[in-house]
Short mmCIF file of C-alpha atoms and ligand atoms in Angstrom, two decimals:
data_model
loop_
_atom_site.label_atom_id
_atom_site.label_comp_id
_atom_site.label_asym_id
_atom_site.label_seq_id
_atom_site.Cartn_x
_atom_site.Cartn_y
_atom_site.Cartn_z
CA MET I 18 14.66 138.94 180.29
CA SER I 19 13.33 139.89 183.81
CA ARG I 20 11.00 142.64 185.00
CA ILE I 21 11.89 145.48 186.89
CA GLU I 22 9.02 146.44 189.21
CA PHE I 23 8.93 149.29 191.55
CA PRO I 24 7.23 149.38 195.05
CA PRO I 25 3.52 150.16 195.08
CA ASN I 26 2.94 153.88 195.40
CA PHE I 27 6.33 154.66 193.93
CA GLN I 28 5.73 158.30 192.51
CA TRP I 29 7.00 158.97 189.00
CA GLY I 30 7.72 162.55 188.33
CA ALA I 31 9.75 165.31 186.50
CA ALA I 32 11.38 168.53 187.59
CA THR I 33 11.82 171.93 186.61
CA ALA I 34 12.96 175.27 188.26
CA ALA I 35 11.33 178.84 188.11
CA TYR I 36 14.18 180.86 186.45
CA GLN I 37 14.81 177.89 183.97
CA ILE I 38 11.30 177.70 182.70
CA GLU I 39 8.93 180.64 183.55
CA GLY I 40 9.94 183.49 181.78
CA GLY I 41 7.67 186.34 182.45
CA MET I 42 10.35 188.32 184.13
CA ARG I 43 8.89 191.62 183.94
CA VAL I 44 5.21 190.65 184.59
CA ALA I 45 2.86 191.28 187.63
CA GLY I 46 5.27 193.17 189.77
CA LYS I 47 7.96 190.59 189.81
CA GLY I 48 11.35 191.75 191.44
CA GLU I 49 14.71 191.42 190.03
CA SER I 50 16.73 188.07 190.97
CA ILE I 51 20.40 187.71 190.96
CA TRP I 52 19.84 185.50 187.81
CA ASP I 53 18.01 188.36 186.09
CA ARG I 54 20.77 190.62 186.85
CA PHE I 55 23.54 188.00 185.92
CA SER I 56 22.03 186.96 182.77
CA HIS I 57 21.83 190.54 181.42
CA SER I 58 25.37 191.34 182.17
CA PRO I 59 27.71 190.88 179.12
CA GLY I 60 29.66 187.84 178.79
CA ARG I 61 28.21 185.77 181.69
CA ILE I 62 26.03 183.51 179.74
CA LEU I 63 26.73 181.40 176.66
CA GLY I 64 25.21 183.23 173.58
CA GLY I 65 24.01 186.28 175.63
CA ALA I 66 20.95 184.11 176.56
CA THR I 67 18.48 185.13 179.46
CA GLY I 68 15.53 183.58 181.06
CA ASP I 69 13.31 186.72 180.38
CA ILE I 70 11.15 184.30 178.32
CA ALA I 71 12.56 180.89 178.64
CA CYS I 72 9.82 178.17 178.01
CA ASP I 73 7.24 180.92 178.85
CA SER I 74 5.73 178.43 181.63
CA TYR I 75 4.39 181.54 183.36
CA HIS I 76 1.70 181.72 180.67
CA ARG I 77 1.80 178.07 179.31
CA PHE I 78 1.78 176.06 182.62
CA GLN I 79 -1.27 174.43 181.69
CA GLU I 80 0.53 172.79 178.77
CA ASP I 81 3.22 171.63 181.08
CA ILE I 82 0.56 169.75 183.09
CA ASP I 83 -0.97 168.24 179.92
CA LEU I 84 2.49 166.88 179.36
CA LEU I 85 3.00 165.67 182.80
CA LYS I 86 -0.57 164.04 182.35
CA SER I 87 0.31 162.49 179.19
CA MET I 88 3.32 160.71 180.63
CA ASN I 89 1.09 159.39 183.49
CA LEU I 90 3.02 161.10 186.07
CA SER I 91 2.09 161.54 189.72
CA SER I 92 4.58 164.14 191.05
CA TYR I 93 5.68 167.48 189.63
CA ARG I 94 8.64 169.27 191.28
CA PHE I 95 8.93 173.05 190.41
CA SER I 96 10.27 175.99 192.37
CA ILE I 97 8.93 179.22 193.48
CA ALA I 98 10.71 182.47 192.46
CA TRP I 99 11.31 184.34 195.53
CA THR I 100 10.95 187.75 193.66
CA ARG I 101 7.22 186.81 192.81
CA ILE I 102 6.42 186.49 196.40
CA GLN I 103 8.63 189.41 198.02
CA PRO I 104 10.08 191.43 194.89
CA GLU I 105 12.62 193.04 197.29
CA GLY I 106 13.31 189.99 199.15
CA LYS I 107 11.40 191.35 202.19
CA GLY I 108 7.82 192.91 203.16
CA PRO I 109 4.37 191.67 202.83
CA ALA I 110 3.44 189.00 200.39
CA HIS I 111 2.80 190.26 196.89
CA ARG I 112 -0.64 189.20 195.83
CA SER I 113 -0.21 188.57 192.11
CA GLY I 114 2.69 186.19 192.44
CA LEU I 115 0.96 184.01 195.09
CA ASP I 116 -1.90 183.91 192.68
CA TYR I 117 0.33 182.41 189.89
CA TYR I 118 1.39 179.59 192.31
CA ARG I 119 -2.07 178.87 193.53
CA ARG I 120 -3.40 178.76 189.93
CA LEU I 121 -0.37 176.13 188.98
CA MET I 122 -0.96 174.09 192.37
CA GLU I 123 -4.51 173.95 191.87
CA ALA I 124 -4.16 172.82 188.32
CA LEU I 125 -1.83 170.08 189.40
CA LEU I 126 -4.08 168.84 191.93
CA GLU I 127 -7.01 168.75 189.59
CA ALA I 128 -4.82 166.58 187.41
CA GLY I 129 -4.14 164.27 190.13
CA ILE I 130 -0.48 165.30 190.27
CA ARG I 131 1.26 165.99 193.73
CA PRO I 132 2.81 169.63 193.67
CA LEU I 133 6.49 169.33 194.99
CA PRO I 134 7.41 173.08 195.30
CA THR I 135 11.07 174.08 196.15
CA LEU I 136 11.52 177.34 197.96
CA TYR I 137 14.87 178.12 196.67
CA HIS I 138 16.25 177.04 193.05
CA TRP I 139 19.04 179.73 193.04
CA ASP I 140 17.10 183.10 192.26
CA LEU I 141 17.97 185.31 195.17
CA PRO I 142 16.25 188.66 195.27
CA GLN I 143 18.86 191.32 193.97
CA ALA I 144 17.94 193.74 196.60
CA LEU I 145 19.14 191.02 199.11
CA GLU I 146 22.48 190.29 197.16
CA ASP I 147 23.01 194.26 197.50
CA SER I 148 22.87 193.92 201.13
CA GLY I 149 25.41 191.06 201.27
CA GLY I 150 23.72 187.93 199.70
CA TRP I 151 23.97 184.74 201.16
CA PRO I 152 27.45 185.30 202.82
CA ALA I 153 25.41 187.81 205.03
CA ARG I 154 24.18 186.15 208.10
CA ASP I 155 20.92 188.48 207.95
CA THR I 156 19.84 186.63 204.81
CA ALA I 157 18.80 183.46 206.84
CA GLY I 158 16.24 185.35 208.81
CA ARG I 159 14.92 186.93 205.53
CA PHE I 160 14.70 183.27 203.85
CA ALA I 161 12.85 181.98 207.03
CA ASP I 162 10.30 184.94 206.54
CA TYR I 163 9.70 184.11 202.83
CA ALA I 164 9.26 180.66 203.84
CA ALA I 165 6.66 181.33 206.48
CA ILE I 166 4.81 183.70 204.23
CA THR I 167 4.65 181.13 201.42
CA LEU I 168 3.53 178.36 203.56
CA ARG I 169 0.81 180.48 205.24
CA GLU I 170 -0.48 181.35 201.75
CA LEU I 171 0.15 178.14 199.98
CA GLY I 172 0.61 175.55 202.50
CA ASP I 173 -3.01 174.21 201.88
CA LEU I 174 -2.14 173.26 198.48
CA ALA I 175 0.96 171.05 199.18
CA SER I 176 1.95 168.84 202.23
CA ASP I 177 5.53 168.10 200.62
CA TRP I 178 8.10 170.92 200.32
CA VAL I 179 11.71 171.18 199.34
CA ILE I 180 13.70 173.79 201.27
CA PHE I 181 16.84 174.28 199.01
CA ASN I 182 17.99 172.97 195.66
CA GLU I 183 21.61 171.85 195.62
CA PRO I 184 23.10 174.15 198.48
CA ASN I 185 26.61 172.92 197.56
CA VAL I 186 26.20 173.93 193.93
CA PHE I 187 24.90 177.52 194.22
CA THR I 188 27.28 178.41 196.94
CA ALA I 189 30.44 177.15 195.02
CA LEU I 190 29.54 178.33 191.64
CA GLY I 191 27.93 181.65 192.65
CA TYR I 192 30.35 182.69 195.36
CA VAL I 193 33.85 180.74 195.05
CA LEU I 194 34.05 180.09 191.21
CA GLY I 195 32.10 182.98 190.03
CA ILE I 196 30.50 181.17 187.12
CA HIS I 197 26.76 181.41 188.24
CA ALA I 198 24.87 184.19 189.69
CA PRO I 199 25.92 186.45 191.56
CA GLY I 200 29.20 185.82 189.98
CA HIS I 201 31.61 186.34 193.15
CA GLN I 202 35.21 184.67 193.33
CA SER I 203 36.11 184.43 196.84
CA LEU I 204 36.69 181.15 199.11
CA GLU I 205 35.83 183.11 202.09
CA ALA I 206 32.49 184.41 200.96
CA GLY I 207 31.60 180.79 199.60
CA LEU I 208 32.28 179.27 203.07
CA ARG I 209 30.34 181.94 204.80
CA ALA I 210 27.64 181.66 202.57
CA THR I 211 27.47 177.77 203.20
CA HIS I 212 27.02 178.61 206.95
CA THR I 213 24.01 181.32 206.28
CA VAL I 214 22.51 178.72 204.03
CA ASN I 215 22.70 175.96 206.93
CA LEU I 216 21.27 178.44 209.52
CA ALA I 217 18.58 179.18 206.94
CA GLN I 218 17.83 175.63 206.35
CA GLY I 219 16.98 175.09 210.17
CA GLU I 220 15.10 178.55 210.61
CA ALA I 221 13.09 177.94 207.38
CA MET I 222 11.87 174.50 208.72
CA ARG I 223 11.01 175.81 211.82
CA ALA I 224 8.85 178.59 210.45
CA MET I 225 7.12 176.38 207.98
CA ARG I 226 6.21 174.04 210.67
CA SER I 227 4.79 177.05 212.74
CA GLU I 228 2.52 177.93 209.68
CA SER I 229 1.22 174.51 208.54
CA SER I 230 0.98 171.29 210.06
CA GLY I 231 1.52 167.87 208.74
CA LEU I 232 4.11 168.80 206.46
CA ARG I 233 6.67 166.57 204.84
CA ILE I 234 9.85 168.72 204.45
CA GLY I 235 13.11 167.82 202.64
CA THR I 236 16.02 169.59 200.90
CA ALA I 237 17.26 168.25 197.30
CA PHE I 238 21.05 167.68 197.82
CA ASN I 239 23.28 167.43 194.88
CA MET I 240 25.14 164.29 195.44
CA SER I 241 27.86 162.12 193.85
CA PRO I 242 29.38 158.90 195.20
CA CYS I 243 33.19 159.62 195.57
CA GLU I 244 35.64 156.90 194.63
CA PRO I 245 39.46 157.03 194.88
CA ALA I 246 41.06 157.71 191.66
CA GLY I 247 43.90 155.39 192.52
CA ASP I 248 44.89 152.54 194.86
CA ARG I 249 46.84 154.67 197.23
CA GLU I 250 45.27 154.91 200.88
CA GLU I 251 46.05 158.80 200.41
CA ASP I 252 43.47 158.84 197.66
CA ALA I 253 41.06 156.83 199.59
CA GLU I 254 41.20 159.20 202.31
CA ALA I 255 40.80 162.26 200.13
CA ALA I 256 37.86 160.70 198.48
CA GLU I 257 36.17 160.25 201.96
CA ARG I 258 36.96 164.05 202.87
CA TRP I 259 35.51 165.07 199.34
CA HIS I 260 32.49 163.07 200.05
CA ARG I 261 31.86 164.91 203.49
CA PHE I 262 32.31 168.34 201.86
CA VAL I 263 30.16 167.56 198.69
CA ASN I 264 27.59 165.33 199.90
CA LEU I 265 27.08 166.05 203.72
CA TRP I 266 28.31 169.68 204.11
CA PHE I 267 24.42 170.51 204.27
CA LEU I 268 23.10 167.22 205.58
CA GLU I 269 25.08 166.87 208.84
CA PRO I 270 24.26 170.24 209.98
CA ALA I 271 20.34 169.42 209.35
CA LEU I 272 20.34 166.08 210.84
CA HIS I 273 23.12 166.66 213.77
CA GLY I 274 23.65 170.12 214.20
CA ARG I 275 27.31 169.71 213.33
CA TYR I 276 29.83 169.99 210.25
CA PRO I 277 31.50 166.89 208.99
CA GLU I 278 35.28 166.66 209.24
CA ALA I 279 36.06 167.58 205.63
CA PHE I 280 38.94 170.03 206.21
CA LEU I 281 42.53 168.92 206.86
CA LYS I 282 42.82 171.64 209.49
CA GLY I 283 39.37 171.26 210.92
CA VAL I 284 36.40 173.27 210.22
CA PRO I 285 37.39 176.84 209.49
CA GLU I 286 34.91 178.28 212.05
CA GLU I 287 36.19 181.96 212.23
CA THR I 288 36.10 182.26 208.44
CA MET I 289 32.39 180.89 208.24
CA GLY I 290 31.26 183.12 210.95
CA ILE I 291 30.10 180.36 213.08
CA GLN I 292 28.48 181.82 216.58
CA ASP I 293 27.55 180.20 219.87
CA GLY I 294 24.09 178.49 219.39
CA ASP I 295 24.40 177.75 215.91
CA ALA I 296 24.57 174.02 216.13
CA GLU I 297 21.17 174.13 217.34
CA ARG I 298 19.92 176.99 214.80
CA MET I 299 21.10 174.76 211.86
CA GLN I 300 19.19 171.58 213.03
CA ALA I 301 16.48 170.78 210.66
CA PRO I 302 15.01 167.34 211.03
CA LEU I 303 14.38 166.51 207.44
CA ASP I 304 11.48 164.15 206.72
CA PHE I 305 12.84 163.20 203.37
CA LEU I 306 16.36 163.43 201.73
CA GLY I 307 16.12 164.58 197.96
CA ILE I 308 19.04 163.44 196.07
CA ASN I 309 19.81 164.96 192.76
CA LEU I 310 22.23 162.92 190.93
CA TYR I 311 23.87 163.11 187.61
CA THR I 312 27.42 161.13 187.67
CA ARG I 313 30.13 159.79 190.17
CA SER I 314 33.33 161.78 191.13
CA LEU I 315 36.67 160.17 191.16
CA VAL I 316 39.08 161.76 193.61
CA GLU I 317 42.55 162.07 194.25
CA GLU I 318 44.68 163.56 196.99
CA ASP I 319 45.79 167.20 196.41
CA LEU I 320 47.36 168.80 199.35
CA ASN I 321 47.55 172.25 197.62
CA ASP I 322 43.80 172.67 197.00
CA ALA I 323 42.08 176.06 197.53
CA TYR I 324 39.61 174.87 200.07
CA GLY I 325 42.03 173.05 202.34
CA ILE I 326 40.30 169.47 201.92
CA GLY I 327 43.48 168.16 200.48
CA ALA I 328 41.31 166.43 197.34
CA LYS I 329 40.23 167.13 193.97
CA PRO I 330 38.12 165.46 191.75
CA VAL I 331 39.75 164.32 188.27
CA GLU I 332 38.29 163.18 184.99
CA PRO I 333 37.91 159.62 184.35
CA GLN I 334 40.45 158.35 181.89
CA GLY I 335 40.80 155.36 179.43
CA ASP I 336 38.78 152.25 179.74
CA ARG I 337 37.96 153.26 183.31
CA ALA I 338 35.52 155.80 181.84
CA GLY I 339 31.91 155.67 180.86
CA PRO I 340 30.29 157.58 177.87
CA ARG I 341 29.66 161.15 178.21
CA THR I 342 26.62 163.18 177.64
CA ASP I 343 26.50 166.46 175.69
CA PHE I 344 27.52 168.34 178.64
CA GLY I 345 30.45 166.20 179.02
CA TRP I 346 29.31 164.28 182.11
CA GLU I 347 30.25 160.75 182.47
CA VAL I 348 27.06 158.50 182.38
CA TRP I 349 27.72 156.27 185.27
CA PRO I 350 24.38 154.51 186.45
CA SER I 351 25.69 152.65 189.27
CA ALA I 352 26.47 155.84 190.97
CA LEU I 353 23.02 156.12 191.84
CA ARG I 354 22.98 152.73 193.55
CA ASP I 355 26.03 153.52 195.54
CA MET I 356 25.00 156.93 196.80
CA VAL I 357 21.53 155.68 197.75
CA LEU I 358 23.03 152.78 199.76
CA ARG I 359 25.73 154.76 201.32
CA ILE I 360 23.00 157.34 202.69
CA THR I 361 20.84 154.41 203.76
CA ARG I 362 23.67 152.92 205.77
CA ASP I 363 25.09 155.93 207.36
CA TYR I 364 21.59 157.81 208.10
CA ASP I 365 19.78 154.80 209.35
CA ARG I 366 17.74 154.10 206.33
CA PRO I 367 16.07 157.59 205.78
CA VAL I 368 13.02 158.31 203.33
CA ILE I 369 14.75 159.32 200.06
CA GLU I 370 13.09 160.97 197.23
CA ILE I 371 15.15 161.10 193.71
CA THR I 372 14.50 164.90 193.07
CA GLU I 373 16.60 164.96 189.81
CA ASN I 374 18.38 162.80 187.53
CA GLY I 375 18.89 163.09 183.85
CA CYS I 376 21.12 164.21 180.95
CA SER I 377 21.77 166.61 178.04
CA TYR I 378 21.57 165.54 174.56
CA GLY I 379 20.88 167.52 171.56
CA ASP I 380 18.82 165.36 169.40
CA ALA I 381 16.35 167.28 167.35
CA PRO I 382 13.01 166.49 165.65
CA SER I 383 13.44 164.54 162.63
CA ALA I 384 11.51 165.32 159.16
CA GLY I 385 8.63 163.47 160.52
CA GLY I 386 8.45 165.51 163.65
CA GLN I 387 9.49 162.65 166.08
CA ILE I 388 12.51 163.28 168.52
CA PRO I 389 14.56 159.92 168.56
CA ASP I 390 16.65 160.48 171.73
CA THR I 391 17.55 156.90 172.37
CA ARG I 392 20.75 157.68 174.49
CA ARG I 393 18.27 159.60 176.85
CA ILE I 394 16.14 156.54 177.08
CA GLU I 395 19.22 154.37 177.90
CA PHE I 396 20.37 156.90 180.42
CA HIS I 397 17.29 156.47 182.38
CA ARG I 398 16.97 152.88 181.92
CA GLY I 399 20.46 152.40 183.26
CA PHE I 400 19.86 154.76 186.48
CA LEU I 401 16.47 153.28 187.08
CA GLN I 402 17.75 149.88 187.03
CA ALA I 403 20.55 150.88 189.68
CA LEU I 404 17.87 152.55 191.66
CA HIS I 405 16.03 149.48 191.69
CA GLN I 406 19.08 147.56 193.08
CA ALA I 407 19.28 150.07 195.80
CA ILE I 408 15.63 149.34 196.75
CA GLU I 409 16.09 145.46 196.60
CA ALA I 410 19.03 146.07 198.99
CA GLY I 411 16.76 147.83 201.48
CA ALA I 412 16.73 151.57 200.42
CA ASP I 413 13.46 153.37 201.41
CA VAL I 414 13.13 155.50 198.07
CA ARG I 415 9.65 156.89 197.34
CA SER I 416 10.02 158.77 194.04
CA TYR I 417 12.17 159.53 190.85
CA HIS I 418 11.82 162.71 189.10
CA ALA I 419 13.59 163.19 185.73
CA TRP I 420 15.34 166.17 185.14
CA SER I 421 13.75 167.97 183.16
CA LEU I 422 10.25 168.00 182.01
CA LEU I 423 11.42 170.58 179.43
CA ASP I 424 14.41 171.51 177.50
CA ASN I 425 15.10 174.88 179.30
CA PHE I 426 17.63 177.57 180.38
CA GLU I 427 20.61 175.83 181.50
CA TRP I 428 22.15 178.54 183.63
CA ALA I 429 25.75 179.66 182.23
CA GLU I 430 25.22 177.41 179.25
CA GLY I 431 22.11 179.21 178.00
CA TYR I 432 19.91 177.13 175.74
CA SER I 433 22.75 174.98 174.69
CA GLN I 434 22.00 171.88 176.68
CA ARG I 435 18.79 170.09 176.20
CA PHE I 436 17.82 168.12 179.53
CA GLY I 437 14.14 167.47 178.60
CA LEU I 438 11.65 164.78 178.15
CA ALA I 439 10.07 167.36 175.97
CA TRP I 440 11.63 169.14 173.01
CA VAL I 441 10.88 172.94 173.27
CA ASP I 442 11.02 175.02 170.15
CA PHE I 443 12.36 178.44 171.82
CA GLU I 444 11.19 180.35 169.00
CA THR I 445 7.45 179.46 169.22
CA GLY I 446 7.18 177.87 172.74
CA GLU I 447 5.94 174.81 171.24
CA ARG I 448 6.53 171.63 173.46
CA THR I 449 6.79 167.97 171.76
CA LEU I 450 7.40 164.60 173.63
CA LYS I 451 10.63 163.09 172.83
CA ASP I 452 10.88 159.37 172.65
CA SER I 453 12.13 159.33 175.84
CA GLY I 454 9.03 161.13 177.24
CA LEU I 455 6.93 158.42 175.61
CA TRP I 456 9.12 155.60 176.92
CA TYR I 457 9.10 157.32 180.47
CA GLY I 458 5.45 157.58 180.34
CA GLN I 459 4.79 153.81 179.78
CA VAL I 460 7.25 152.91 182.59
CA ALA I 461 5.13 155.32 184.82
CA GLN I 462 2.11 153.76 183.75
CA GLU I 463 3.66 150.20 184.30
CA ASN I 464 5.18 151.12 187.53
CA GLY I 465 8.66 149.21 185.96
CA PHE I 466 10.18 148.19 182.56
CA GLU I 467 11.52 144.80 181.20
CA ALA I 468 15.26 144.86 182.11
CA ARG I 469 17.98 144.16 179.49
O1 LIG D 29 19.89 172.46 185.27
C1 LIG D 29 20.27 172.18 186.50
C2 LIG D 29 19.18 172.10 187.80
O2 LIG D 29 18.91 173.54 187.79
C3 LIG D 29 20.08 171.79 189.04
N1 LIG D 29 20.38 170.49 188.86
C4 LIG D 29 21.31 170.07 187.63
C5 LIG D 29 20.44 170.55 186.52
C6 LIG D 29 21.41 170.22 185.18
O3 LIG D 29 22.63 171.07 185.17
#
């Protein structure tokens, strides 16, 4: 057995998001978000679940911090609900919303834990959706105003900030596929949304920097290494185009002010509403790249795909396939190594933070109250081992955040998918560390573990 040792000062953390854990939907003047509206619309969420109460972290955040402490974690990634700061998505800051996040962040600092806030984890104010949502160019300016207000008021409590969570996911699922809020099904709206988000990323970064100095700013990109499904050259080219769309569509504009060549017929500039000067506006020289990674993508050529990318992901089959989580996602640990090394190679060794990685398994408390989620331990062990290989090969990775600290509201799946290191009893709100949480706490304390 050899020991896997992470670099000194490596940060061990866990992640959550406002709508998924906070509850407190009707308290202290909070405005309605697209997820409040969507989850209350019949037939949208499995079992009719909503985030009205969720893990009740709005009232129980000290218990969450106690869990982080008991696992020896030094970083907590959470998100700020825009509608607590600006209930209608514009106008002056709402004092009680700011006070909530101030109390949370002060308590984290008190516990010796880095607060790593995300400005946008999918909960757009409904009032902004009513005036066009992300497909409307104006939303970029509204977002930059919100970013400025938030940094003005809370910038003294955190130096490290994440702008967006998984822009490729919320634009595709919310505007093209319609399975997430706000539930639209329009390719054109989805493409326009991607451009507004890219503009917003640049504008928000400039606004944040003008409010507070010494910030480290990143975005959490949902990434997945794209491998050709077959041996044909066409599949290899399709996998490369898919990589550009899935992994780089929000990264290239930020770092280089341009869109990657993902589409067969070039970037659909007119559909996206690209204007003169946007190349400069989109630029956001990120200080670190957040990577959220769950699985790999196998891709084959499909010249009839709706986007015009000429590619589609396919399910791994037979002996090429890894085991599945309860969500059906393939467990493929080397995906994390491959993705981190590809980004390290192509972007001149950027600073990387793993902002999410985790798995859904439903293991429930045994009669003795213990939660024996051994598959989750194996999942994290495998991915951490792969991440360590990437670091050994030269990647500059500074942190790892398990998704998630708590079982929580898993979007369209309601409460059916449990990703937590801690079990949550949704009747009582009680939290109990699972065996994986106990194991992860030891890894954090020892900054490594014995390899198998
Ligand atoms: O729960 C989500 C999270 O909000 C964003 N990344 C993926 C997680 C699991 O689906």
